XYZ file of C-alpha atoms in Angstrom:
555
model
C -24.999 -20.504 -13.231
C -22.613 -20.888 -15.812
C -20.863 -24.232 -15.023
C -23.641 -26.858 -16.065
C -25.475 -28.556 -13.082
C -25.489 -31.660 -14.802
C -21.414 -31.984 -15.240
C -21.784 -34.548 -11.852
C -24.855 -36.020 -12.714
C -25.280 -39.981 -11.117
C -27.527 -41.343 -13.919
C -26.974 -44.800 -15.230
C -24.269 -45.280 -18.531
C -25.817 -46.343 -21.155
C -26.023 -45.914 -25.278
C -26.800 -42.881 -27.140
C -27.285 -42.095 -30.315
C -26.420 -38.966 -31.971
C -27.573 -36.612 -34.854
C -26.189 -33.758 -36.721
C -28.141 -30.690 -35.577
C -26.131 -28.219 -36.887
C -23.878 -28.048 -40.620
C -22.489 -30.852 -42.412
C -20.983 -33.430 -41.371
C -17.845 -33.975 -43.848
C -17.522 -37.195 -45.562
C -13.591 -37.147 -45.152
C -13.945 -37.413 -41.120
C -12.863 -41.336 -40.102
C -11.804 -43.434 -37.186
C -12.959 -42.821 -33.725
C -13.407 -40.456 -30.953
C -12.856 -42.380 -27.490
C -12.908 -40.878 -24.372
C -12.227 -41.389 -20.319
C -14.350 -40.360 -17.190
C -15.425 -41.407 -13.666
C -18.669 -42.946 -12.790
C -20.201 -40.405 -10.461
C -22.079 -42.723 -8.925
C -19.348 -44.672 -6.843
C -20.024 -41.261 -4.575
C -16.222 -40.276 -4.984
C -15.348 -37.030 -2.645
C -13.688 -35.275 -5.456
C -14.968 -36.004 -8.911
C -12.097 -37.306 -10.364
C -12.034 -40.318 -8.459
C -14.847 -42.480 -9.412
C -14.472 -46.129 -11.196
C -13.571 -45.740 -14.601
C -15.507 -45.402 -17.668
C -14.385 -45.493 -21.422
C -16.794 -44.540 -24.046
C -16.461 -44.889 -28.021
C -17.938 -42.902 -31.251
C -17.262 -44.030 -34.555
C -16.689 -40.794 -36.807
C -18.954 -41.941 -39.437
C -22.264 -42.610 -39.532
C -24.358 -45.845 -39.449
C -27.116 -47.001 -41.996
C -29.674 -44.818 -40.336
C -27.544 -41.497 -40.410
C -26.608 -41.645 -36.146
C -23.695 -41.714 -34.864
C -23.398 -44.217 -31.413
C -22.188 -43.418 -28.370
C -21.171 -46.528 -26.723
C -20.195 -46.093 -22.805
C -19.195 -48.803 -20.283
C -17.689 -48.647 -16.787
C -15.021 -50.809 -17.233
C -15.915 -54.517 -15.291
C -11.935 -54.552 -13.622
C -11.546 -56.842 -10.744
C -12.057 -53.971 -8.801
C -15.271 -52.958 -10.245
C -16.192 -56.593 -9.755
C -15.373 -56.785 -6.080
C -17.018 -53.626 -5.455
C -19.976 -55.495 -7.431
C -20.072 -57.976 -4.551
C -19.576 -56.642 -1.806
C -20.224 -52.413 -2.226
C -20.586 -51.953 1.715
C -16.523 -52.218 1.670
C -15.340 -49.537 -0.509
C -14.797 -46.363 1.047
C -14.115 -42.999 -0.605
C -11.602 -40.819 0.607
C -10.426 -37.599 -0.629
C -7.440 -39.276 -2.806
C -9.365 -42.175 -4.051
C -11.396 -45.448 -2.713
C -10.346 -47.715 -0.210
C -11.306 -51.319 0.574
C -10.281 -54.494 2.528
C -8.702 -56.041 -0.593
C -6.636 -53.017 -1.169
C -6.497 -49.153 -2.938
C -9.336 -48.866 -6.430
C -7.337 -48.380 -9.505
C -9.974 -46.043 -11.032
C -8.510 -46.248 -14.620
C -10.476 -43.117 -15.406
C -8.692 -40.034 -16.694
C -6.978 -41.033 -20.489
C -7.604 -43.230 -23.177
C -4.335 -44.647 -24.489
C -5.152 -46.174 -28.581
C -1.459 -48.063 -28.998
C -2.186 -49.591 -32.699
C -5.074 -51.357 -32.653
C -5.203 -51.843 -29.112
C -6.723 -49.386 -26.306
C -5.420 -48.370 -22.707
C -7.120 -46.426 -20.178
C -4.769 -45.053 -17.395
C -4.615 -42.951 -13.726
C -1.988 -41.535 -11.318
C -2.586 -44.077 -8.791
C -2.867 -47.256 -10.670
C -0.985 -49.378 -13.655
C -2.616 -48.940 -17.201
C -5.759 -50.980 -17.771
C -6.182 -52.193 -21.384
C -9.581 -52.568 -22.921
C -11.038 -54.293 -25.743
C -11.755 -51.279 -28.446
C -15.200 -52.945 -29.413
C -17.183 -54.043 -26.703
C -15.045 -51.938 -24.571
C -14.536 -54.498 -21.577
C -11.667 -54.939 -19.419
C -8.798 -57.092 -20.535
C -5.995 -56.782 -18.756
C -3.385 -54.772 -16.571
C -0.307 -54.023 -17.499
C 2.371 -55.861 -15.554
C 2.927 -57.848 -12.607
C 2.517 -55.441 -9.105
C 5.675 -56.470 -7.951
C 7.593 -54.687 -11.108
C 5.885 -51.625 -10.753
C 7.330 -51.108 -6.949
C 3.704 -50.412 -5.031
C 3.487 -47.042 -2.950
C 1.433 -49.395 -0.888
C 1.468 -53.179 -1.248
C -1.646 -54.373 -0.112
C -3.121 -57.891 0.085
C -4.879 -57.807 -3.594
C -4.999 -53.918 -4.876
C -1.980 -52.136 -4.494
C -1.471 -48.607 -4.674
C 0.538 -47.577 -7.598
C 1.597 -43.933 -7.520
C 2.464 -43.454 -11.604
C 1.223 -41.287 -14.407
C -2.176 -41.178 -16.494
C -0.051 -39.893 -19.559
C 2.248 -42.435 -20.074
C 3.608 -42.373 -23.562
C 3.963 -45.351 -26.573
C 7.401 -44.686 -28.393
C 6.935 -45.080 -32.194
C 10.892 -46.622 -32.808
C 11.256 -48.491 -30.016
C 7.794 -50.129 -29.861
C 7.086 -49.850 -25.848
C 5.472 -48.032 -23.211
C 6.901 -45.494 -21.027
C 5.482 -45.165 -17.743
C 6.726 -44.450 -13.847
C 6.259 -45.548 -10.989
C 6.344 -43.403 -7.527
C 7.283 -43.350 -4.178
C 4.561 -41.500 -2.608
C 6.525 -40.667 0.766
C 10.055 -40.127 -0.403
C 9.044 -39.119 -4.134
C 11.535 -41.591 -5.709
C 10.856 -42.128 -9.040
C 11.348 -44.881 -11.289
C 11.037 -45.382 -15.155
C 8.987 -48.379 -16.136
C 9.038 -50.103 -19.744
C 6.025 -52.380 -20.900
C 7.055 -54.557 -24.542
C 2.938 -54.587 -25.243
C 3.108 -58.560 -24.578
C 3.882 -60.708 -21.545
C 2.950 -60.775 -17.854
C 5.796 -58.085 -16.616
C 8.137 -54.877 -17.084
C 10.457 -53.464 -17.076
C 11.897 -51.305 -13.805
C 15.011 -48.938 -13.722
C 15.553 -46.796 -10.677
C 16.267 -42.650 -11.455
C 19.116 -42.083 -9.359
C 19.450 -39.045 -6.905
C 15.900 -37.921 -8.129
C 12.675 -37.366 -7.165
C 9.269 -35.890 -8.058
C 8.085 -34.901 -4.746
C 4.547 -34.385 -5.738
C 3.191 -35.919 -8.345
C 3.945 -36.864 -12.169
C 0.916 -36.877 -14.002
C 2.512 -36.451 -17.093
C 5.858 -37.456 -18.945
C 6.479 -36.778 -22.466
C 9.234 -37.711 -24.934
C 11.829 -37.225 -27.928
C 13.665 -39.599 -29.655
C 16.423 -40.009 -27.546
C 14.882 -38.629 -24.337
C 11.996 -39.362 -21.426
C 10.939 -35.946 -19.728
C 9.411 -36.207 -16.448
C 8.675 -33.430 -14.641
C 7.221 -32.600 -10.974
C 3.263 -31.759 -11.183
C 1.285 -29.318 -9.481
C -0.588 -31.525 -7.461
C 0.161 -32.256 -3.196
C -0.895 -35.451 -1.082
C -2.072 -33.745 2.060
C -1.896 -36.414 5.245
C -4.003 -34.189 7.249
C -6.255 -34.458 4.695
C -6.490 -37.704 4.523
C -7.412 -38.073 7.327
C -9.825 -36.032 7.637
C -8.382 -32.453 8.175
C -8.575 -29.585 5.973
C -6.385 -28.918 2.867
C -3.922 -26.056 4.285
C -0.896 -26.806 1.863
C -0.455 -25.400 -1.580
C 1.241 -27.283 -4.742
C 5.035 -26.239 -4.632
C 5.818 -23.253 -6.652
C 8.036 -25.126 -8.653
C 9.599 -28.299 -9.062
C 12.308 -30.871 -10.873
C 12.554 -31.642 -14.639
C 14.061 -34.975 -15.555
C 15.669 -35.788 -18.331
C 16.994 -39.498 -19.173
C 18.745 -40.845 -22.202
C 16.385 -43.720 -23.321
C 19.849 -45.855 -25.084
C 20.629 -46.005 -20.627
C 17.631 -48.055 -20.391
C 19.211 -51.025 -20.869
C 18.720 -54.941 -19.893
C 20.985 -55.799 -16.789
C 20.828 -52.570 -15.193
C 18.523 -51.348 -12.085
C 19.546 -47.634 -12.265
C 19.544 -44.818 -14.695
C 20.463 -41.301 -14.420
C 19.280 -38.515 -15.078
C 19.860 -34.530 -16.306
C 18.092 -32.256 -13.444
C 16.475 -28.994 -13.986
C 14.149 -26.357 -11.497
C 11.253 -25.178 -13.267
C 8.799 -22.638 -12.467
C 5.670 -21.941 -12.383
C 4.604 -25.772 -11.907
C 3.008 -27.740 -14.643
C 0.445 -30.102 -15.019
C 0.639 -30.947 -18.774
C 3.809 -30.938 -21.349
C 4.135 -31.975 -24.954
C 8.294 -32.414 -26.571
C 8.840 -32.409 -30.037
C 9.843 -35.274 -30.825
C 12.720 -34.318 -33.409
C 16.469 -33.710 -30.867
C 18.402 -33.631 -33.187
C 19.571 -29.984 -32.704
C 20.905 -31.589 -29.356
C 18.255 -29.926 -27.079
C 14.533 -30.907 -25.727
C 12.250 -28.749 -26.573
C 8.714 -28.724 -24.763
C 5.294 -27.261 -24.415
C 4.549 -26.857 -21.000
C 0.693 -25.956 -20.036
C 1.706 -24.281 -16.458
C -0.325 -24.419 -13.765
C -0.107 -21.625 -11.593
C -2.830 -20.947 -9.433
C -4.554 -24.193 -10.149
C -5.437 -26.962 -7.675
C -7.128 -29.602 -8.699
C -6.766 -31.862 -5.772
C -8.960 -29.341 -3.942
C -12.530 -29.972 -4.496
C -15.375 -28.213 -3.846
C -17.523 -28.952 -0.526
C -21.424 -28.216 0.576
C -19.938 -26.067 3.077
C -17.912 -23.880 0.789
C -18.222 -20.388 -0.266
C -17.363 -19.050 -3.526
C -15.142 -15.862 -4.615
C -18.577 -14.004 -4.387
C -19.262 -15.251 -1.080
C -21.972 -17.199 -2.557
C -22.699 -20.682 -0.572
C -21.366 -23.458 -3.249
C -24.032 -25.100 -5.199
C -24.535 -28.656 -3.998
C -24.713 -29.435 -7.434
C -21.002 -29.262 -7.659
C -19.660 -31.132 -4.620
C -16.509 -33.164 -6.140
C -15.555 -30.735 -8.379
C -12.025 -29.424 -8.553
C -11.457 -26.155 -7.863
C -10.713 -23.876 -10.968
C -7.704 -21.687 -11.631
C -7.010 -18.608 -9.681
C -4.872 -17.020 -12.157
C -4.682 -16.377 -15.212
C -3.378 -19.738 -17.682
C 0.019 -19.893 -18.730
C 1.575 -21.746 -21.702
C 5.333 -21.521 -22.847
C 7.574 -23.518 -25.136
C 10.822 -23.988 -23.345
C 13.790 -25.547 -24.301
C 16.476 -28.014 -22.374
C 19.892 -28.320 -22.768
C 20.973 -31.469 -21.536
C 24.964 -30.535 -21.850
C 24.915 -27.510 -19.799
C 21.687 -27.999 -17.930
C 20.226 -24.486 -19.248
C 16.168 -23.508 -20.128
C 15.756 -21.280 -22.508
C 12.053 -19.911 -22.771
C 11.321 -19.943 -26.981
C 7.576 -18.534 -26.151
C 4.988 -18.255 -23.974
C 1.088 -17.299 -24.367
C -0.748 -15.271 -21.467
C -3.722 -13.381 -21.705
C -5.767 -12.407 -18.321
C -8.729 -10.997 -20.063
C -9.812 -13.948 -21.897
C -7.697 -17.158 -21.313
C -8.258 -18.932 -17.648
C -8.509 -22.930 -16.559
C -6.398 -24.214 -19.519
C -8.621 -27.635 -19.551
C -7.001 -29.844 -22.112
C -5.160 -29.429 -25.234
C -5.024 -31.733 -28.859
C -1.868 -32.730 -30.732
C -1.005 -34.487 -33.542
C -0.016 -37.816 -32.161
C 1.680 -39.118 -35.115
C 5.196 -39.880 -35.015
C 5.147 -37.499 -38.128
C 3.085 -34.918 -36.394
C 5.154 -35.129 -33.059
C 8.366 -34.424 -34.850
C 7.270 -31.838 -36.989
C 4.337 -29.836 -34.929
C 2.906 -26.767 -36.312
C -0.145 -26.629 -33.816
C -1.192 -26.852 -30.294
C -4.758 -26.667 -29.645
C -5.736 -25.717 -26.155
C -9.507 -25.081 -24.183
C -9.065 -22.855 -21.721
C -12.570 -23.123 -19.421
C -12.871 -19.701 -18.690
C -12.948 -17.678 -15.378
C -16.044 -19.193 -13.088
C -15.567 -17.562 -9.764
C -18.499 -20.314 -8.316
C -15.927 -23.082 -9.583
C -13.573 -21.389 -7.024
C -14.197 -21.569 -3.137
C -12.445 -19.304 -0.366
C -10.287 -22.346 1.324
C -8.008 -22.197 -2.083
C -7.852 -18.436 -1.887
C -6.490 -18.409 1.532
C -3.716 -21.506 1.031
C -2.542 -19.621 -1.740
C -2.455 -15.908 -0.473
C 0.248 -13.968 -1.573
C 0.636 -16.190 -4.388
C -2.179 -15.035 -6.475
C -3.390 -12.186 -7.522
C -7.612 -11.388 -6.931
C -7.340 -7.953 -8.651
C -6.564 -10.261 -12.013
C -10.172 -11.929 -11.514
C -12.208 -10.406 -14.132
C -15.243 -8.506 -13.302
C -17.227 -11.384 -14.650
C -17.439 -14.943 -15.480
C -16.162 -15.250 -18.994
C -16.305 -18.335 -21.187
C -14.840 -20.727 -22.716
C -12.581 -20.183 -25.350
C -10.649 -23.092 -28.034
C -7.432 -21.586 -29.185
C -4.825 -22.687 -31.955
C -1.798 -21.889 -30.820
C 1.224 -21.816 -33.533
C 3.624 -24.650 -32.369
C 6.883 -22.217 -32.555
C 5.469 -18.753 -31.083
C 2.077 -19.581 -29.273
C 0.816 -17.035 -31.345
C -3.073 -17.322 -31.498
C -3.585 -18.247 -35.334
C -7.577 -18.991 -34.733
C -9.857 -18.964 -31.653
C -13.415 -19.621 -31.178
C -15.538 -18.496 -27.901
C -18.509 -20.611 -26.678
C -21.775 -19.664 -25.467
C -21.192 -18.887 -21.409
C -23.261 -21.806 -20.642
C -21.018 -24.123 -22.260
C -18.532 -26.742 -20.557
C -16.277 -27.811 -23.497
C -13.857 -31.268 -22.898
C -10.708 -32.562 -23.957
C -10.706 -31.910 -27.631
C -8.914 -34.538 -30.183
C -6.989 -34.142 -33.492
C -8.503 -36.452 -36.263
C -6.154 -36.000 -39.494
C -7.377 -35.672 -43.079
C -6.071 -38.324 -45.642
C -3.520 -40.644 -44.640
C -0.368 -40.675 -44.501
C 3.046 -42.460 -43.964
C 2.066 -43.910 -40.319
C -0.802 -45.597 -38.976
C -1.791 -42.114 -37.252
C -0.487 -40.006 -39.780
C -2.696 -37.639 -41.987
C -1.428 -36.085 -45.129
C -0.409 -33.404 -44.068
C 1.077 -33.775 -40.361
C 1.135 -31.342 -37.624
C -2.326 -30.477 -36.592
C -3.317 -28.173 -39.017
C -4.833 -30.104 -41.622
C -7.724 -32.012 -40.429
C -10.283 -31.702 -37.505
C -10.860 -31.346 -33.622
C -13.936 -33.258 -32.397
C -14.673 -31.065 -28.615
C -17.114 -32.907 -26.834
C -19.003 -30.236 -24.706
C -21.578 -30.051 -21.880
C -24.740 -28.338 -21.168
C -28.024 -28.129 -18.848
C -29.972 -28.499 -22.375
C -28.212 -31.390 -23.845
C -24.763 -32.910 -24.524
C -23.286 -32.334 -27.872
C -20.252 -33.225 -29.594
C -18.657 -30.135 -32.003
C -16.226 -30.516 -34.940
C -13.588 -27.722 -35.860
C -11.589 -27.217 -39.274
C -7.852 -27.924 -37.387
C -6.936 -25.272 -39.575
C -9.546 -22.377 -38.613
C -11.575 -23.311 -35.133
C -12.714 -19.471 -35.366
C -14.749 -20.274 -38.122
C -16.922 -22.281 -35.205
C -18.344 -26.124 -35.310
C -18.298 -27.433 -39.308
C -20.608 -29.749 -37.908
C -22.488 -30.495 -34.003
C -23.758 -33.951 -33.031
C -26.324 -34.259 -30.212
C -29.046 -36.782 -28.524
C -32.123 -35.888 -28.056
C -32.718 -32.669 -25.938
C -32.500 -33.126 -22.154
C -29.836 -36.206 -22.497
C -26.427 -35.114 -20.570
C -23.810 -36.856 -19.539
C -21.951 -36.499 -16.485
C -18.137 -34.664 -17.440
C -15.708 -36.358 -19.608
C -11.978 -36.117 -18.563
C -9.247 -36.450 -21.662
C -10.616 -38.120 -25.071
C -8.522 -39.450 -27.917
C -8.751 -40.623 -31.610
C -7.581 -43.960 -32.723
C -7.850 -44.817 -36.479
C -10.062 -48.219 -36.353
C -11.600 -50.390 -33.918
C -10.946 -53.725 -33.495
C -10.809 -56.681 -31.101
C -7.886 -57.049 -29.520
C -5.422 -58.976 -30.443
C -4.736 -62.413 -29.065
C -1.370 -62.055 -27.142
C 0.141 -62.872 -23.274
C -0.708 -60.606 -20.581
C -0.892 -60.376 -17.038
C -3.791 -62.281 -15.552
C -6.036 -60.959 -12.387
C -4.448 -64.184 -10.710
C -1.024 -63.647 -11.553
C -1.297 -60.942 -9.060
C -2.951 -63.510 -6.268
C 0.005 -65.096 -4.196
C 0.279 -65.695 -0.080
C -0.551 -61.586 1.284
C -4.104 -63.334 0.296
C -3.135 -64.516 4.078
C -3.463 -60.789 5.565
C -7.128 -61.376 4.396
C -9.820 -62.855 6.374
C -11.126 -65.953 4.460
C -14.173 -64.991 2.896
C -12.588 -61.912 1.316
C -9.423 -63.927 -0.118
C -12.247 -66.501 -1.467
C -13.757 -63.275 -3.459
C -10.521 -62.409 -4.816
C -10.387 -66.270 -6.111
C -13.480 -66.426 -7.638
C -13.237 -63.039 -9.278
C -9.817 -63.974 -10.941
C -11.146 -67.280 -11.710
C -14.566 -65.523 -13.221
C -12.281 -63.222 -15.075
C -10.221 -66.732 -16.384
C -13.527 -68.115 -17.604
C -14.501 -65.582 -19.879
């Protein structure tokens, strides 16, 4: 049983602290490792869905030679009103649902913009949290801006991205916002101060999935359609009978359109398949053209989660163990680097990087997120999970027949595997394969030295500095470090608590370069958002709402 037991676990959050049990840990290592998850035990039906929680390592040491792991579900007005009154949240498969409105779970990505930290999700505007004591501070924007999928009395549903991105010229975030029924998309601009945003419709467009992800260049915003299908039926309580589309749009839109004044923006259209779920541009356009990793993902659903009832590729009944977990790819990963062409609307594929022996379930990948690093890449480090056929239940198989391809499956499970990838070819410069037992995370790029920006090593690009991979087991939790520049050398240096201590899984991580208290500035506050659909409400429930925003005021 290859996929730890303990990856769903329900224990309580709380501190650890960490030794090195394995090589040395190098004195040249600095910031901090901060990463995303979902409290398993809000009971969500699939795993993903539970309240959010943001943890925090610092990459050096303290006095007595640990390392602390600080972890906190985040106390947003939603966690607090679940906090009162628990016996009227509801999970459903797409999230949790309550009289006041749809749980913003802000529980997949950390978001470091300067000194100041965001945690986002698909179905909910970006939550920002203080980067010491990691409490809740604010959301971003007023709900009315963001154009709610569904408007409810005091939690709307926002339909955007977890991976919105912070452009390092123009000194905003870029985000979405969704149209769940009609897929409409629009482009949404936060300043970092102030109680709303920015909105610009995307004319004659739409994503008619999902958009999990949107990256960017200089001059351009890439969305793209992601592999991932609101079912109704399954909503309400039917079975999952749909596949993700095959393929899907790419948008591109000139960021000088995004203007003050205007409501609308177009956009430059493309059909790409297989569908994606992640995608990383250079940053650097200035050849004229867009040029993008895309992490495909054929094969993979991970809005279908595994169920008691479910059997496994083997026929084997699933392990209870793993209710709420998605369901693992069903072929073989696929990465490319493709390339856009705005003027005559053309992709040309530069690379791509397949290999059905050894690379399945491309997790989660590390960049160099300096504006240095983004314009000049020279690696892309991806985890691919590895083929678990007990990760993998029958009801996917048979919504996807004729679209996959069982004689691929390997003979056996096979593990985990961290590749470098070379930024230009995808050739595999350095690759290191875990134990079988071993669930590795999101792994992050830490640079060595500094450089000219605040993120900036000296060298930029991902080569020249380290990956910290957090990574689960049944025996204990540990967290690995990699020499960016040779991962097949294995773990420079392995952190761990003492042995039995797990934590349940952790979603995407990132590094941020210091921690401190955020800054004093204007933001949106929990009452801001109050106003007369408190009316739709019977009165003790709007009274909640009151005294949560006016708890949340207080503090």
């Amino acid at each position: 049983m290859p996929v730890p037991r303990s990856i769903l676990g329900t224990q309580d959050v709380g501190d650890l602290d960490l030794e090195v049990v394995a090589g040395t840990w190098p004195d040249d290592v600095r910031g901090h490792y901060v990463v995303s998850t979902s409290d398993q035990r809000t009971r969500p039906r699939h795993a993903f869905f539970g309240d959010g929680i943001i943890a925090r390592m610092p990459l050096r040491p303290g006095p007595d030679g640990r390392f602390a792991w600080r972890a906190r579900v985040i106390d947003t007005p939603f966690a607090r009103l679940r906090g009162r009154r628990p016996d009227l949240f509801t999970a459903g498969p797409v999230g949790t649902d309550s009289p006041w409105g749809f749980v913003n779970a802000a529980n997949t990505a950390p978001l470091p913009w300067g000194d100041r930290l965001f945690t986002t999700w698909d179905a909910g505007r970006p939550v920002e949290v203080d980067p010491v004591t990691l409490e809740f501070v604010a959301e971003v924007g007023h709900r009315d801006d963001w154009k709610p999928a569904m408007d409810h009395a005091v939690l709307p549903l926002i339909s955007t991205t977890a991976h919105p991105v912070i452009d390092p010229e123009r000194g905003c975030l870029w985000s979405v916002s969704r149209d769940v029924l009609s897929g409409a998309v629009s482009v949404i601009r936060y300043d970092g101060t102030g109680t709303r945003v920015q909105r610009w419709d995307v004319e004659n467009a739409a994503l008619p999935q999902a958009t999990h992800t949107i990256t960017q260049t200089r001059d351009w915003l890439v969305l793209a359609d992601t592999a991932y299908k609101i079912e109704v039926e399954e909503i309400f309580g039917g079975d999952r009978t749909a596949p993700n589309n095959p393929d899907g749009p790419v948008l591109l839109i000139r960021k000088d359109d995004l203007v003050p004044g205007r409501s609308s923006v177009t956009c430059a259209e493309f059909r790409l398949a297989p569908e994606v779920n992640h995608f990383y541009a250079r940053y650097d356009d200035s050849d004229g053209v867009v040029q993008v990793v895309m992490e495909h993902g054929e094969g993979v659903d991970i809005g279908m989660y595994l169920r008691e009832d479910d059997v496994d590729v083997r026929g084997r009944r699933i392990d209870p163990a793993l209710r709420g977990m998605y369901c693992h790819g069903m072929a073989p990963a696929l990465t490319t680097v493709l390339q856009f062409d705005p003027e005559t609307g053309r992709i040309t594929e530069r690379a791509r990087a397949r290999d059905p022996e050894r690379w399945w379930q491309a997790e989660l990948s590390a960049i160099d997120w300096s504006i240095e690093g983004q314009t000049a890449p020279t690696r892309h480090h991806l985890v691919y999970l590895g083929f678990h056929p007990e990760a993998i239940n029958r009801r996917a198989m048979r919504n996807y027949a004729g679209r996959i391809d069982p004689s691929l499956f390997p003979a056996e499970e096979t593990p985990a595997v961290l590749v470098s990838h070379d930024r230009e070819d995808l050739k595999a410069l350095s690759e290191w394969t875990f134990a079988l037992d071993d669930y590795p995370t999101s792994p992050s790029f830490v640079p060595r030295g500094r450089g000219g920006s605040r993120y900036a090593g000296a060298e930029p690009g991902g080569h020249e500095g380290y990956l910290v991979v957090a990574v689960h087991n049944d025996d204990r939790f540990r967290i690995e470090l990699f020499d960016a520049a040779d991962v097949g050398r294995g773990p420079v240096a392995v952190l761990a608590p003492p042995n039995g201590t797990t934590v349940p899984f952790l979603i995407h991580s990132a590094w941020m370069p210091e921690a401190v208290p955020a800054p004093d500035v204007e933001r949106l506050r929990f009452a801001d958002d109050l106003d007369a659909r408190l009316d739709q409400l019977d009165p003790d429930l709007a009274a909640t709402a009151r005294e949560v925003a006016e708890e949340l005021d207080a503090r």
